[in-house]
Coordinates of C-alpha atoms and ligand atoms in Angstrom, one line a residue:
X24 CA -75.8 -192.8 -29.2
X25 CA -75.0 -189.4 -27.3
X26 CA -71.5 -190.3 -25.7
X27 CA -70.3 -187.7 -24.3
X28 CA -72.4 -184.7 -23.9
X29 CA -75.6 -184.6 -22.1
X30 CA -75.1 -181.6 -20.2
X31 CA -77.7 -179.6 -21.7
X32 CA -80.2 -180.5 -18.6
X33 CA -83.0 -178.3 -19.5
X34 CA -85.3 -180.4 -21.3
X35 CA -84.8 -182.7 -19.0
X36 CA -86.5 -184.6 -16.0
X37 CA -85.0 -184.4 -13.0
X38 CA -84.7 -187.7 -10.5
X39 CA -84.2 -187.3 -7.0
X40 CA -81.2 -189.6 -5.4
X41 CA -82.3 -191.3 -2.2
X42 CA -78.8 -192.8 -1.1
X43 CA -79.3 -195.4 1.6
X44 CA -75.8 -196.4 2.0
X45 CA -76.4 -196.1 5.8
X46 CA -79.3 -197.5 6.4
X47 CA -79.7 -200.5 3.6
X48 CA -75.9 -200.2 3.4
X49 CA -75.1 -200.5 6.8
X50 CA -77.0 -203.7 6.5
X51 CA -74.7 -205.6 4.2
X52 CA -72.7 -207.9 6.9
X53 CA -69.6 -206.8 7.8
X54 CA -70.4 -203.1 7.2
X55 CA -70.8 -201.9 11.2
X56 CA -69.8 -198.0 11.4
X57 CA -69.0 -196.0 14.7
X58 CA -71.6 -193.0 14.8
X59 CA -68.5 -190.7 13.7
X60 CA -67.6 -193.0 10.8
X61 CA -71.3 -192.6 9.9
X62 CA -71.5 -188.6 10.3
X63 CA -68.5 -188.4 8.1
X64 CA -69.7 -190.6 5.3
X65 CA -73.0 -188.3 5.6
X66 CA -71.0 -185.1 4.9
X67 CA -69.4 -186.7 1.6
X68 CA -72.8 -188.0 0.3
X69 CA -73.6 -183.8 0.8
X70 CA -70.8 -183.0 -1.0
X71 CA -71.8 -185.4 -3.7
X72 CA -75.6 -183.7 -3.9
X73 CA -77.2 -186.3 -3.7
X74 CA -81.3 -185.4 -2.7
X75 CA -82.1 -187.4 0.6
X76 CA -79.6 -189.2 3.1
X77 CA -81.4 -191.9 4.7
X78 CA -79.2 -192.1 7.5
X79 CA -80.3 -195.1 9.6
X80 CA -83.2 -196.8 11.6
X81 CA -83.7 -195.4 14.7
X82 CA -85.9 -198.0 16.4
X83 CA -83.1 -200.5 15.6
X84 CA -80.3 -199.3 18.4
X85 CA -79.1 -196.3 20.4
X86 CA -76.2 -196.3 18.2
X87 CA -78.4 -195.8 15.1
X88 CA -80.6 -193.3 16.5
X89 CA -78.0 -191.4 17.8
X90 CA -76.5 -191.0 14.4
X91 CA -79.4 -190.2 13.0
X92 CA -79.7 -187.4 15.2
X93 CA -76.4 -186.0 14.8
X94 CA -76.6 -186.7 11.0
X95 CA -79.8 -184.8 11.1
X96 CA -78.0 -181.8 12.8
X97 CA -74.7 -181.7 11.6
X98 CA -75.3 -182.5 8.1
X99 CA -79.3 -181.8 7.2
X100 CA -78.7 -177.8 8.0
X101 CA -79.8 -175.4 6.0
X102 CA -78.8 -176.1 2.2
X103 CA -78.4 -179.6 3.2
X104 CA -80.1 -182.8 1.9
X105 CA -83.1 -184.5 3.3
X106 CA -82.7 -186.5 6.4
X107 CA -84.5 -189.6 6.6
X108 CA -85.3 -191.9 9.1
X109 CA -86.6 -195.7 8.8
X110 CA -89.1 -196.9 11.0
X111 CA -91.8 -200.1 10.6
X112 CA -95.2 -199.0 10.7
X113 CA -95.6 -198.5 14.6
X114 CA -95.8 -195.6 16.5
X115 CA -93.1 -196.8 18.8
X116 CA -90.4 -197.2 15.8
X117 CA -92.0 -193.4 14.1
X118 CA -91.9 -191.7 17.3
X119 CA -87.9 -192.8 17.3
X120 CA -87.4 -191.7 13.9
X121 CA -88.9 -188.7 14.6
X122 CA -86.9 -188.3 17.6
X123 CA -84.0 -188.9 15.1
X124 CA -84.5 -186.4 11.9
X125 CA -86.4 -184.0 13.8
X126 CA -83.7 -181.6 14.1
X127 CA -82.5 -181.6 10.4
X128 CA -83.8 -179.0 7.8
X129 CA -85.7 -181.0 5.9
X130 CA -86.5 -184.3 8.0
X131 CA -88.6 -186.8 6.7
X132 CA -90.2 -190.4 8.2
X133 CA -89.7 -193.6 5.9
X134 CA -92.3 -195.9 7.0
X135 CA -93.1 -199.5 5.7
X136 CA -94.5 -202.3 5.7
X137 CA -94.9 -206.0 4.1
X138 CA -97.6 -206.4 1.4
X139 CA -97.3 -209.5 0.0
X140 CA -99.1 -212.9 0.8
X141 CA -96.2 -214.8 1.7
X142 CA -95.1 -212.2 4.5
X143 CA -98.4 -211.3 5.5
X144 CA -99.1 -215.0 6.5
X145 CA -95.6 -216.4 7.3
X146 CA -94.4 -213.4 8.9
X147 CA -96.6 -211.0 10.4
X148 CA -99.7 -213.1 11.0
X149 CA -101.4 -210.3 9.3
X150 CA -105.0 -210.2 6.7
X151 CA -104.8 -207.7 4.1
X152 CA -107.5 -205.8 5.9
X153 CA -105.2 -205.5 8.6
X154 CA -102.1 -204.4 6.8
X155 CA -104.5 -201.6 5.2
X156 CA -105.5 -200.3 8.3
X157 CA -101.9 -200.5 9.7
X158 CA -100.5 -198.2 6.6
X159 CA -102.9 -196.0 6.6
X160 CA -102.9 -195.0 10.4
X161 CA -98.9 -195.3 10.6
X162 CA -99.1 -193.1 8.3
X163 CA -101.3 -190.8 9.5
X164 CA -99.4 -190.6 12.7
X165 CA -96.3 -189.7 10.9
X166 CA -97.8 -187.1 9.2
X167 CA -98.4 -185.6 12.4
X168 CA -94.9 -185.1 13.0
X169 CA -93.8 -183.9 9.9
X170 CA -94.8 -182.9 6.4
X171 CA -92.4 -185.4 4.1
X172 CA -93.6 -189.1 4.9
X173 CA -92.5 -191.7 2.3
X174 CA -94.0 -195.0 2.4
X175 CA -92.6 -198.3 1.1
X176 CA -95.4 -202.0 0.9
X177 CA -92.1 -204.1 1.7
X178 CA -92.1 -207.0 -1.1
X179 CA -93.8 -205.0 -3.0
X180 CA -92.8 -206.7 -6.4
X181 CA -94.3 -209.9 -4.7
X182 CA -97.3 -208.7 -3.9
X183 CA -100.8 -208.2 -5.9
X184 CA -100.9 -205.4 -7.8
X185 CA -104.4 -204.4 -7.0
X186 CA -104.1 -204.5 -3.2
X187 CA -100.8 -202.9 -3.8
X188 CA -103.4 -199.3 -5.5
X189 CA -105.8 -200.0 -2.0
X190 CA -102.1 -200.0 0.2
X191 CA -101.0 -196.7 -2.0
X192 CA -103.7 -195.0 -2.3
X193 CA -104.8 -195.2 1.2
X194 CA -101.3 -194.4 2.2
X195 CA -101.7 -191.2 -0.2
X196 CA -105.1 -190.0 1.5
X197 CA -103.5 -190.8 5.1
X198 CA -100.6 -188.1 3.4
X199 CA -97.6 -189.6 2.1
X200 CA -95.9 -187.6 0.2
X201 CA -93.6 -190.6 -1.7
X202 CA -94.5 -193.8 -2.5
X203 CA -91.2 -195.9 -2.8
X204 CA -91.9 -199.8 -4.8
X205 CA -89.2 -202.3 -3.0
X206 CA -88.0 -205.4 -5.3
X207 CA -87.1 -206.1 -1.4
X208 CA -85.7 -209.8 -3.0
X209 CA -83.9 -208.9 -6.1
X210 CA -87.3 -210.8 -7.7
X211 CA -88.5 -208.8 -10.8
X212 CA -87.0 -208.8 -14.2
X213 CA -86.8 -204.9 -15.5
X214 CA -89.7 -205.3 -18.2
X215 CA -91.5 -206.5 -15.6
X216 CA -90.8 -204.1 -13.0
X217 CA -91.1 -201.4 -15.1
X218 CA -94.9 -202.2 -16.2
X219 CA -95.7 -202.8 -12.3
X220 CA -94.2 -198.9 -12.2
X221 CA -96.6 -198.1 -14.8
X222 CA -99.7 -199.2 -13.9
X223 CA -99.3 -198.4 -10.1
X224 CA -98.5 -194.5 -11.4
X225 CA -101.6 -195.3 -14.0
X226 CA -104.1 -196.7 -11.2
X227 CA -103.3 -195.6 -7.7
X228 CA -105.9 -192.5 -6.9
X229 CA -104.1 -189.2 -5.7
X230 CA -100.7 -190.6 -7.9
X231 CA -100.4 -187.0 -9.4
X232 CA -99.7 -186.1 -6.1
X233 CA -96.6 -187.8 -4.6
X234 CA -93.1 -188.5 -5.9
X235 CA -93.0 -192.1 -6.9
X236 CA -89.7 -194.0 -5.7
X237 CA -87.9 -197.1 -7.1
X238 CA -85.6 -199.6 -4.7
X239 CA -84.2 -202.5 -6.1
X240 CA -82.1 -205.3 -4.5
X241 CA -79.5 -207.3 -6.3
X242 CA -79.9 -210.8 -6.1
X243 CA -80.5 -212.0 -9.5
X244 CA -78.0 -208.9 -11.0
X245 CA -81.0 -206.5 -12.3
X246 CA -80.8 -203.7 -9.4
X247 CA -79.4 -200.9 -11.6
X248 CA -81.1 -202.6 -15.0
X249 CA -84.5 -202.8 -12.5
X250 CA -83.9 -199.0 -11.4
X251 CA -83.8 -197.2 -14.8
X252 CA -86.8 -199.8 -15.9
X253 CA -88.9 -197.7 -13.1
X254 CA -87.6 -194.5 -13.8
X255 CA -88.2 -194.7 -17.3
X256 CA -91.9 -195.4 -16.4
X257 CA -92.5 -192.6 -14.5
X258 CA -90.8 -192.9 -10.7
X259 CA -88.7 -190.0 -10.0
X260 CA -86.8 -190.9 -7.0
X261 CA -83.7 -193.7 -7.2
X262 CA -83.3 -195.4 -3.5
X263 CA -79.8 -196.3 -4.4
X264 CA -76.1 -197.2 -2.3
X265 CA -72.7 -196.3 -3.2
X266 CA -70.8 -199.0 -4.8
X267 CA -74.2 -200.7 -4.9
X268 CA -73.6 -202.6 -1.3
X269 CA -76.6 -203.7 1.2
X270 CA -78.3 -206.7 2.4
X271 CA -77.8 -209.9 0.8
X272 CA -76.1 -208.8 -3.0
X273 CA -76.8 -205.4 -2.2
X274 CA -78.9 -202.4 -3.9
X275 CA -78.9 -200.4 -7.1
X276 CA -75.8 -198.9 -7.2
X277 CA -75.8 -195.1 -7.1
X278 CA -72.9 -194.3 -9.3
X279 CA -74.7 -197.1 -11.8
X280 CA -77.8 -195.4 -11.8
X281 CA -76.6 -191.9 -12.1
X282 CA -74.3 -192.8 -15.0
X283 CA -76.7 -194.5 -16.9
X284 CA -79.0 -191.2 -17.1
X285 CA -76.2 -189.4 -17.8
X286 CA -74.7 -190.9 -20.4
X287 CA -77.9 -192.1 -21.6
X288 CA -79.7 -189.4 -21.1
X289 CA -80.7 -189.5 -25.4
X290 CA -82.9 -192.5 -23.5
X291 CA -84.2 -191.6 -20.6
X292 CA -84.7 -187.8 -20.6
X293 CA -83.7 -187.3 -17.2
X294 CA -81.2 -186.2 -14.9
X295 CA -79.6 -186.2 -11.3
X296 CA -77.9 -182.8 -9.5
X297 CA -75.2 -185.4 -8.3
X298 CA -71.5 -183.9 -8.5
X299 CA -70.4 -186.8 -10.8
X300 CA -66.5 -186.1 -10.8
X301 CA -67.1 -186.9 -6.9
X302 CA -68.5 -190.1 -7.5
X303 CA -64.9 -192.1 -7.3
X304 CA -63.7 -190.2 -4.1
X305 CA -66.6 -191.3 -2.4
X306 CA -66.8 -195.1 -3.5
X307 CA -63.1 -195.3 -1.6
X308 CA -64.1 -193.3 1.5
X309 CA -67.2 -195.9 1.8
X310 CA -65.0 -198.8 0.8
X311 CA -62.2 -197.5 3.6
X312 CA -64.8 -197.2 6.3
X313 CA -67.0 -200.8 5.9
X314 CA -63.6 -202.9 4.4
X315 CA -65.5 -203.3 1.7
X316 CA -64.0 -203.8 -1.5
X317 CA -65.0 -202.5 -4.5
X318 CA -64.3 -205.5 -7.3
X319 CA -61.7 -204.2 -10.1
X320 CA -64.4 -204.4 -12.5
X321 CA -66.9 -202.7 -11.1
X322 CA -68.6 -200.3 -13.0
X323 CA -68.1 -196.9 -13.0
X324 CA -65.6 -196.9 -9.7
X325 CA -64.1 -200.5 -10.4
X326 CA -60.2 -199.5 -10.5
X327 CA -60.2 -201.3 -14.1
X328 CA -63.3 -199.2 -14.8
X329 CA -61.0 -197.2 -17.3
X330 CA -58.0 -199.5 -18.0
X331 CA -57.4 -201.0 -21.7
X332 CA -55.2 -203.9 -21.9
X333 CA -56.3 -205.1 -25.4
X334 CA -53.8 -203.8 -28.2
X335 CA -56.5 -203.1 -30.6
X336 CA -57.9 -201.4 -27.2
X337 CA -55.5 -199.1 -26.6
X338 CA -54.5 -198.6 -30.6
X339 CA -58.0 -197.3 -30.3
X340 CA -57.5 -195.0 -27.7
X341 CA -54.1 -193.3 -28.8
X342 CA -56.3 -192.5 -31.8
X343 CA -59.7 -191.5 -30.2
X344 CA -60.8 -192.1 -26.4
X345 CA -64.1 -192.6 -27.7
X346 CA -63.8 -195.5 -29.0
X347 CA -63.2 -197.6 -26.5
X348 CA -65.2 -195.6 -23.8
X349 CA -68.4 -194.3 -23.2
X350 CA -67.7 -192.0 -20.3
X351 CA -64.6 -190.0 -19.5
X352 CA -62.6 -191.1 -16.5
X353 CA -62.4 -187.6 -15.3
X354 CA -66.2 -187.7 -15.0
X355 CA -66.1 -189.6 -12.9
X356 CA -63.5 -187.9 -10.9
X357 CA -60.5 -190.5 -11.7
X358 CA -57.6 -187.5 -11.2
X359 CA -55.6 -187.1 -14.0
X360 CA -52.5 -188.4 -12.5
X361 CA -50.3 -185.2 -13.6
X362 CA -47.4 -184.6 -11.3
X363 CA -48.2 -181.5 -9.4
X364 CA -46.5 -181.5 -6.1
X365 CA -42.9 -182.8 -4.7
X366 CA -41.1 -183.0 -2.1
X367 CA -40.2 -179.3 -1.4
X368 CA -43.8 -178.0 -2.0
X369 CA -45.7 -176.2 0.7
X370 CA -48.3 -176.6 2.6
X371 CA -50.2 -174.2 0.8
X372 CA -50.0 -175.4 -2.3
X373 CA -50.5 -179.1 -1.1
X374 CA -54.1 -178.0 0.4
X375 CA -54.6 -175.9 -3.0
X376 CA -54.3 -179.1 -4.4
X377 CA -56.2 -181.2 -2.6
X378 CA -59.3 -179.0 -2.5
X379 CA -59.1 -179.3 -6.4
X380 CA -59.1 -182.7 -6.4
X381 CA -62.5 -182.1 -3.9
X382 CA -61.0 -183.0 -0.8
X383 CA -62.1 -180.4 2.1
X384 CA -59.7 -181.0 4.8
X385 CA -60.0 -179.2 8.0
X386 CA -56.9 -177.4 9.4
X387 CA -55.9 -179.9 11.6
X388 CA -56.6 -183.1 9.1
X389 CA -54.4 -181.0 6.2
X390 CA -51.5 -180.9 8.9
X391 CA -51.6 -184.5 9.8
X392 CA -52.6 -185.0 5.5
X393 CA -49.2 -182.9 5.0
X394 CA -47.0 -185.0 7.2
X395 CA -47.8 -188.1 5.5
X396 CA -47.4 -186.4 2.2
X397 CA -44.0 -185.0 3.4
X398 CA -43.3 -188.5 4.2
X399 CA -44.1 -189.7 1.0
X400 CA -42.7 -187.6 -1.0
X401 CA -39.4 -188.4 1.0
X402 CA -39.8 -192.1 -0.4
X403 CA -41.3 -191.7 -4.1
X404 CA -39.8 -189.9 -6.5
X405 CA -43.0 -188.9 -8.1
X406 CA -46.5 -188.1 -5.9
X407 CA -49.1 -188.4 -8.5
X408 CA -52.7 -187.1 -8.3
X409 CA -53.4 -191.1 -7.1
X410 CA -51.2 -191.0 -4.6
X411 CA -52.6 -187.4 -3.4
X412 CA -56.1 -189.0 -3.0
X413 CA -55.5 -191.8 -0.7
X414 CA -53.8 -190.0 1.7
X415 CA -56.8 -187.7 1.9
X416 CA -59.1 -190.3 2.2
X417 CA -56.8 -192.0 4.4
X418 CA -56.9 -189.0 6.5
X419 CA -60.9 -189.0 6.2
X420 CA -61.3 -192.9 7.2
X421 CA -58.8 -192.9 9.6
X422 CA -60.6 -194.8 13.1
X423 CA -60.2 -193.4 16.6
X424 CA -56.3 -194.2 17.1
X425 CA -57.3 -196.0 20.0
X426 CA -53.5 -197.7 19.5
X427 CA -50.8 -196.6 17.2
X428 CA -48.2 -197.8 15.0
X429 CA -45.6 -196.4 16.6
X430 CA -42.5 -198.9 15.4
X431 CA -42.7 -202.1 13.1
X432 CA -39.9 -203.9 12.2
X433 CA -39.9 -207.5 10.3
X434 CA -37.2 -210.0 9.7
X435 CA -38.1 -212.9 6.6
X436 CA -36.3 -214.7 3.9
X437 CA -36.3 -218.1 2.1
X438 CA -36.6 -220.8 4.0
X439 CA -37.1 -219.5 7.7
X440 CA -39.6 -218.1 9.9
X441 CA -40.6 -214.6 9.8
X442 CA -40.2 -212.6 12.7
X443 CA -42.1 -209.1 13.6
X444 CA -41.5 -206.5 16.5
X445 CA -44.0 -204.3 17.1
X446 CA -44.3 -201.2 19.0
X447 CA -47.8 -199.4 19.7
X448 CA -48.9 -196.4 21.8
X449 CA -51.8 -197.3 23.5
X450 CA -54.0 -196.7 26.6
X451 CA -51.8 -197.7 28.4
X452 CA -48.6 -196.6 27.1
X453 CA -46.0 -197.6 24.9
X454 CA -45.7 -201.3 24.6
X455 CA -43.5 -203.7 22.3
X456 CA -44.2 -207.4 21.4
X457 CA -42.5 -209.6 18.6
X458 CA -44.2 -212.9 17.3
X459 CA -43.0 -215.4 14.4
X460 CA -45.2 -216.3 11.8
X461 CA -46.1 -217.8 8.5
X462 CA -44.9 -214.6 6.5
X463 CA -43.9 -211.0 7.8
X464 CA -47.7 -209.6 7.7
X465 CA -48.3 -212.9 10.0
X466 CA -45.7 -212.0 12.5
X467 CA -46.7 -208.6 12.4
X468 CA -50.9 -209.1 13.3
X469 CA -49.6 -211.8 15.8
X470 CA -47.3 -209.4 17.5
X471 CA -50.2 -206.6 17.3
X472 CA -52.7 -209.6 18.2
X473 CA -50.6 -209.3 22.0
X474 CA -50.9 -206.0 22.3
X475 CA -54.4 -205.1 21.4
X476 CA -56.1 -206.8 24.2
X477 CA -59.1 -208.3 21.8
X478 CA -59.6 -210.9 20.4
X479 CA -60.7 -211.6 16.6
X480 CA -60.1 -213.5 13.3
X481 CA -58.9 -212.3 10.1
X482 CA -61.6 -213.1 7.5
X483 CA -60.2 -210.8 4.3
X484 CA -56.9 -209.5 3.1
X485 CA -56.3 -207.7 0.0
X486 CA -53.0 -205.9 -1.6
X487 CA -52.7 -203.8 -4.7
X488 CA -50.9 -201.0 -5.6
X489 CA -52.3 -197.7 -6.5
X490 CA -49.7 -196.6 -9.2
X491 CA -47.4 -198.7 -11.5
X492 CA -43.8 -198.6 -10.4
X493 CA -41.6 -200.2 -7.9
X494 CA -42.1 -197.2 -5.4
X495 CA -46.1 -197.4 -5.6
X496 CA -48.2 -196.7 -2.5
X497 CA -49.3 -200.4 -2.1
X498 CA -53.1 -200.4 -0.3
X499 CA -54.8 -202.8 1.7
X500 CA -57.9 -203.5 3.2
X501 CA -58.6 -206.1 6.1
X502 CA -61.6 -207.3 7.6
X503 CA -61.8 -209.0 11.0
X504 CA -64.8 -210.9 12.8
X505 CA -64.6 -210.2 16.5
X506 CA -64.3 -213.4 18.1
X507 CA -65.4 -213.0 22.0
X508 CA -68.9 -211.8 21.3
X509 CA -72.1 -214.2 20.3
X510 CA -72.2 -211.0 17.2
X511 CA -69.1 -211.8 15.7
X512 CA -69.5 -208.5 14.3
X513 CA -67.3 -207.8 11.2
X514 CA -65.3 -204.3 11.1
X515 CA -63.0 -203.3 8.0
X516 CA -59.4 -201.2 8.2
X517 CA -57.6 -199.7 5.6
X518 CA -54.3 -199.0 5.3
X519 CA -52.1 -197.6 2.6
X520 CA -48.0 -197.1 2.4
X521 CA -44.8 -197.7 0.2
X522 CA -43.9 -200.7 2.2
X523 CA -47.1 -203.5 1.9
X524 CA -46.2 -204.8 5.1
X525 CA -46.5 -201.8 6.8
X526 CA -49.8 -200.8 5.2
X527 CA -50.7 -204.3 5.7
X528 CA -50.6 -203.6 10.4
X529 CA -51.6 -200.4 9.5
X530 CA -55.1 -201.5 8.2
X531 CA -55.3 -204.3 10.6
X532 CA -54.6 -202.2 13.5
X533 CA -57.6 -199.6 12.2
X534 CA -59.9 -202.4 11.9
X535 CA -59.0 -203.5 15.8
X536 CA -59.7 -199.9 17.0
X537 CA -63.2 -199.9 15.2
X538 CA -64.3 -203.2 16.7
X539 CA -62.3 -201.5 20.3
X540 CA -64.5 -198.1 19.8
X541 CA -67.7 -200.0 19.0
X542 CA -67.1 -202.5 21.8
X543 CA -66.8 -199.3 24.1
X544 CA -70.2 -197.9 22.6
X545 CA -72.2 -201.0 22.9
X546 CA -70.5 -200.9 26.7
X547 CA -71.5 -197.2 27.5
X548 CA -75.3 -197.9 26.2
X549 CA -75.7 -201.3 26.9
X550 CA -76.2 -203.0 23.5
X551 CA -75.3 -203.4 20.0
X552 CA -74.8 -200.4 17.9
X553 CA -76.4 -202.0 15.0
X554 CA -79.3 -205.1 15.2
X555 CA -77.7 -208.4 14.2
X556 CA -78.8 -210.5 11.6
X557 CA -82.1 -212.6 13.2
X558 CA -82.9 -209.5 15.7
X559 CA -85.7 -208.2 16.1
X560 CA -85.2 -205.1 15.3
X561 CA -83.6 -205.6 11.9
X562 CA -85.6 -204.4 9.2
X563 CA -87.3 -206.9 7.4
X564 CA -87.4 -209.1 10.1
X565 CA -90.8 -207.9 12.3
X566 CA -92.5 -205.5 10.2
Ligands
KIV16 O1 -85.8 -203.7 0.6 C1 -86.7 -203.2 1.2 O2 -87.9 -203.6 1.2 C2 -86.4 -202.1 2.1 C3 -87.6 -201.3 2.7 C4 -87.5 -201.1 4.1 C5 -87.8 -200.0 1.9 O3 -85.3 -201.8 2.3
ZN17 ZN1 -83.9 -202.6 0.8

C-alpha cells in the first residue's frame, strides 16, 4: 500500500472533476441557495480546481438561470473552470442554458435524456426510435451553440446496453464531446458498473474521441465505490458533490473520490488537479450555506475523520501517525490548531493568517472577519487555527442581514420558565420582543419568531463545539421549513459563538433572512427560485 506519497503525478492519468454541488446538489431537499449564496460557493469550488462547475439548470427558474449567468461571468473568466449548464433535450431548455454559460470562458451545454424501458414508457411516452432521434438532434442543436456538449442517457445503468452504443454513438456523430453514464437510482453494484463502463468505452463508434464521464447516485451506499469502479475502466471525468449531497442519498462525494485516487493512486494510476488541503474549508462553507450537516463520521471532512479515541489508537499514533491513518489531516486542510494569534495582534497579521489557512477575504469581509476575532479573542484565552476558520467561513456564509442581532438577553434556571429579550435591527428599525419558552434557545426563536414577520417551523437543530475546553466556540446549524407557502421550502443558518445560546439565534435568524431574501426573489420575478419536488421543470421529472 502507498500511504502517503503519491505526489509523483507524472505517470499518471489525469481525471477531470465535474462538481455538481449546484445543480444535482442544489437538488437535495432543503438545500435552496440565493443566487449570491450560489456565486460564492462557485468561487470556492475555483479555488479548489476542480475542472467543470455545473452551476445549475437554467430551463428550471429565473433564479437558476440567472446564477448561471453570473456564475458563468464572474467565476468562468479567463483561467477559470468550465461552466456548465443542464438542460433536457429540447431546444427550449438548450437555448436557456446557452443563454446561461454563454458568457463564461469555457461554457459548455449538459444535455440528457432517459434511456431506459421503464422511463421511456412510464414517463415520456417515448419508442427507442424516438429517444434516438431526440439525442441526436438535441445534440446537434447544441453543438451549434458551442463546441463542449456533454451528453448523459438518464438511467443509463437501467437501460440496455446495446441501445445505450446506438444512443452514444449517434450522440458522438451529432458532436458531443463527453459522454457522462448516470446510475440516476443508486442501482448498480461497482463490478457491475464498472464492466457497463467498459464495454460502452469498448463498443460505442467514435469512443476514442470524447471524454467518457461517470455519475453515480447514493441510494444503496456504492456512489464513491461505483465512481472509482468507472474510472478504473476507462471514464476520465468524476460528476461528483461536495460532502457527497444531492437528490434522494445524494451523489459521489467529491472529497471521497478525489482521496481515493490520491491515496490510492498505487491502484488506480490517476489523478485530480484538486487543491486537496482545500477540501475541509469548502465542505463547511457548503454545509454553512444549505444547513446541511456533514455526519461526524463522514469520510474525509466528517469532524471525527481524524479523531482516535481507542487507547491502543492513540498509543499508535504517539508512536507513528501512520498507523492508524491513511491520510494526513493536513491534507486535507484540517489546520494544525497551533496558537498563532491573540488578542493584541493586528490586523495584518490576522489577514496574513488567514490567507495561509486559504481564506481570501476581501478588504471589507477581513474588517468585519477582524471585529469578530477581536471579539473573540476578548472571551478565549486561546484562538486556535479552528477557531480562526469559522469565523472566516462565518464571514463567507453570512446571509443578507436582512435583520440583526443587535441585543439577546436570556433568563433560565431549574425549575422555571425561560425567558428571552430580543433586540434586532431590521427594515424597519430597531425593535425589541421577549417570549418564554421551553428552554433559553426556545424563548429566544419565539421572541425573534415576533419580530421577523414570517412565518416557519424549526425542522433541525444541532450544537457542538469546535475546540475542547470550557471557552470553545460552540457552532450550530438550524434548518427551517417556511410555513406560509404550498413550497414549504427548507433554508439552513449557521451560527457560531462562545455562548451556544447566542450562536443558537444567530443561526436561526440567518436561516430567516435566507427564506426573507428568497421570498423577495421569487416576489420580484414571479416564481420559485428553484423547481419544487413534483414540478415540471425538475430534472428527472419530464425529460
Ligand atoms: O442522475 C442523473 O441522471 C442526472 C442527469 C441529469 C445527469 O443527474
Ligand atoms: Zn444525478
Amino acid at each position: 500500500m502507498n500511504g502517503f506519497d503519491t505526489s509523483g503525478n507524472e505517470p499518471y492519468a489525469p481525471v477531470r472533476i465535474f462538481d455538481t454541488t449546484l445543480r444535482d446538489g442544489e437538488q437535495s431537499p432543503g438545500a435552496s441557495l440565493t443566487v449570491p449564496e450560489k456565486v460564492k460557493v462557485a468561487r470556492q469550488l475555483a479555488l479548489l480546481k476542480v475542472d467543470v462547475i455545473e452551476a445549475g439548470f437554467p430551463a428550471a427558474s429565473p433564479g437558476d438561470l440567472d446564477a448561471v449567468q453570473q456564475i458563468a461571468e464572474e467565476v468562468g473568466g479567463a483561467g477559470g473552470p468550465i461552466v456548465a449548464g443542464l438542460a433536457r433535450a429540447s431546444a427550449t431548455d438548450i437555448d436557456k442554458a446557452w443563454t446561461g454559460v454563454s458568457g463564461a470562458e469555457k461554457p459548455r451545454i449538459h444535455t440528457f435524456i432517459a434511456t431506459s424501458d421503464l422511463h421511456l414508457e412510464r414517463k415520456l411516452c417515448m419508442t427507442r426510435g424516438q429517444v434516438l432521434e431526440k439525442a441526436s438532434t438535441m445534440v446537434a442543436h447544441a453543438k451549434n451553440y458551442c463546441a463542449d456538449v456533454e451528453f448523459s442517457p438518464e438511467d443509463g445503468t437501467r437501460s440496455d446496453p446495446g441501445f445505450l452504443v446506438e444512443v452514444l454513438s449517434a450522440a458522438i456523430e451529432s458532436g458531443a464531446t463527453t459522454l457522462n453514464i448516470p446510475d440516476t437510482v443508486g442501482y448498480a453494484m461497482p463490478g457491475e458498473y464498472g464492466e457497463l463502463i467498459r464495454y460502452l468505452i469498448g463498443n460505442t463508434p467514435g469512443s476514442d474521441d470524447v471524454i467518457w464521464s461517470v455519475h453515480c447516485h447514493d441510494d444503496l451506499g456504492f456512489a464513491t465505490a461505483n465512481t472509482v469502479a468507472g474510472l478504473k475502466a476507462g471514464a476520465r471525468q468524476a460528476e461528483v458533490t461536495m460532502n457527497g449531497i444531492g437528490e434522494r442519498a445524494g451523489n459521489a462525494s467529491l472529497e471521497e473520490v478525489v482521496m481515493a485516487l490520491y491515496t490510492r493512486g498505487d491502484r488506480f494510476g490517476l489523478y485530480t488537479g484538486v487543491e486537496k488541503d482545500r477540501l475541509v474549508q469548502t465542505s463547511r462553507i457548503v454545509s454553512n450555506f444549505t444547513g446541511i450537516q456533514v455526519p461526524p463520521n463522514k469520510a474525509v471532512v466528517g469532524p471525527n475523520a481524524f479523531a482516535h479515541e481507542a487507547g491502543i489508537h492513540q498509543d499508535g499514533m504517539l508512536k507513528d501517525q501512520r498507523t492508524y491513518e491513511i491520510m494526513r489531516p493536513e491534507t486535507v486542510g484540517i489546520p494544525r490548531s497551533r496558537l498563532v494569534l491573540g488578542k493584541h495582534s493586528g490586523r495584518h497579521a490576522f489577514k496574513v493568517r488567514m490567507e495561509e489557512l486559504g481564506f481570501t477575504l476581501s478588504e471589507e469581509e477581513t474588517i468585519d472577519a477582524f471585529n469578530r476575532f477581536k471579539e473573540l479573542a476578548d472571551l478565549k484565552k486561546t484562538v486556535t487555527d479552528a477557531d480562526l476558520s469559522v469565523l472566516a467561513r462565518q464571514q463567507i456564509t453570512d446571509p443578507e442581514a436582512v435583520h440583526d442581532l443587535k441585543d439577546l438577553q436570556v433568563a433560565c434556571g431549574q425549575p422555571g420558565m425561560s425567558t428571552a429579550t430580543v433586540r434586532l435591527a431590521g427594515p424597519g428599525g430597531t425593535e425589541t420582543a421577549a417570549a418564554i419558552g421551553a428552554g433559553p434557545v426556545d424563548a429566544a426563536f419565539r421572541a425573534i419568531d415576533q419580530l421577523v414577520g414570517v412565518r416557519s417551523t424549526l425542522i433541525e437543530y444541532d450544537v457542538h463545539s469546535v475546540t475542547a475546553g470550557i471557552d470553545a466556540l460552540g457552532e450550530v446549524t438550524v434548518r427551517i421549513r417556511e410555513s406560509d407557502s404550498e413550497e414549504g421550502r427548507v433554508f439552513g443558518g449557521y451560527g457560531a459563538d462562545t455562548d451556544i445560546i447566542a450562536a443558537s439565534a444567530q443561526a436561526y435568524l440567518a436561516a430567516i433572512n435566507r427564506l426573507i431574501v428568497s421570498k423577495r426573489a421569487v416576489a420580484a420575478v414571479g416564481e420559485p427560485a428553484k423547481a419544487q419536488p413534483g414540478g415540471s421543470s425538475r430534472v428527472g421529472h419530464g425529460a
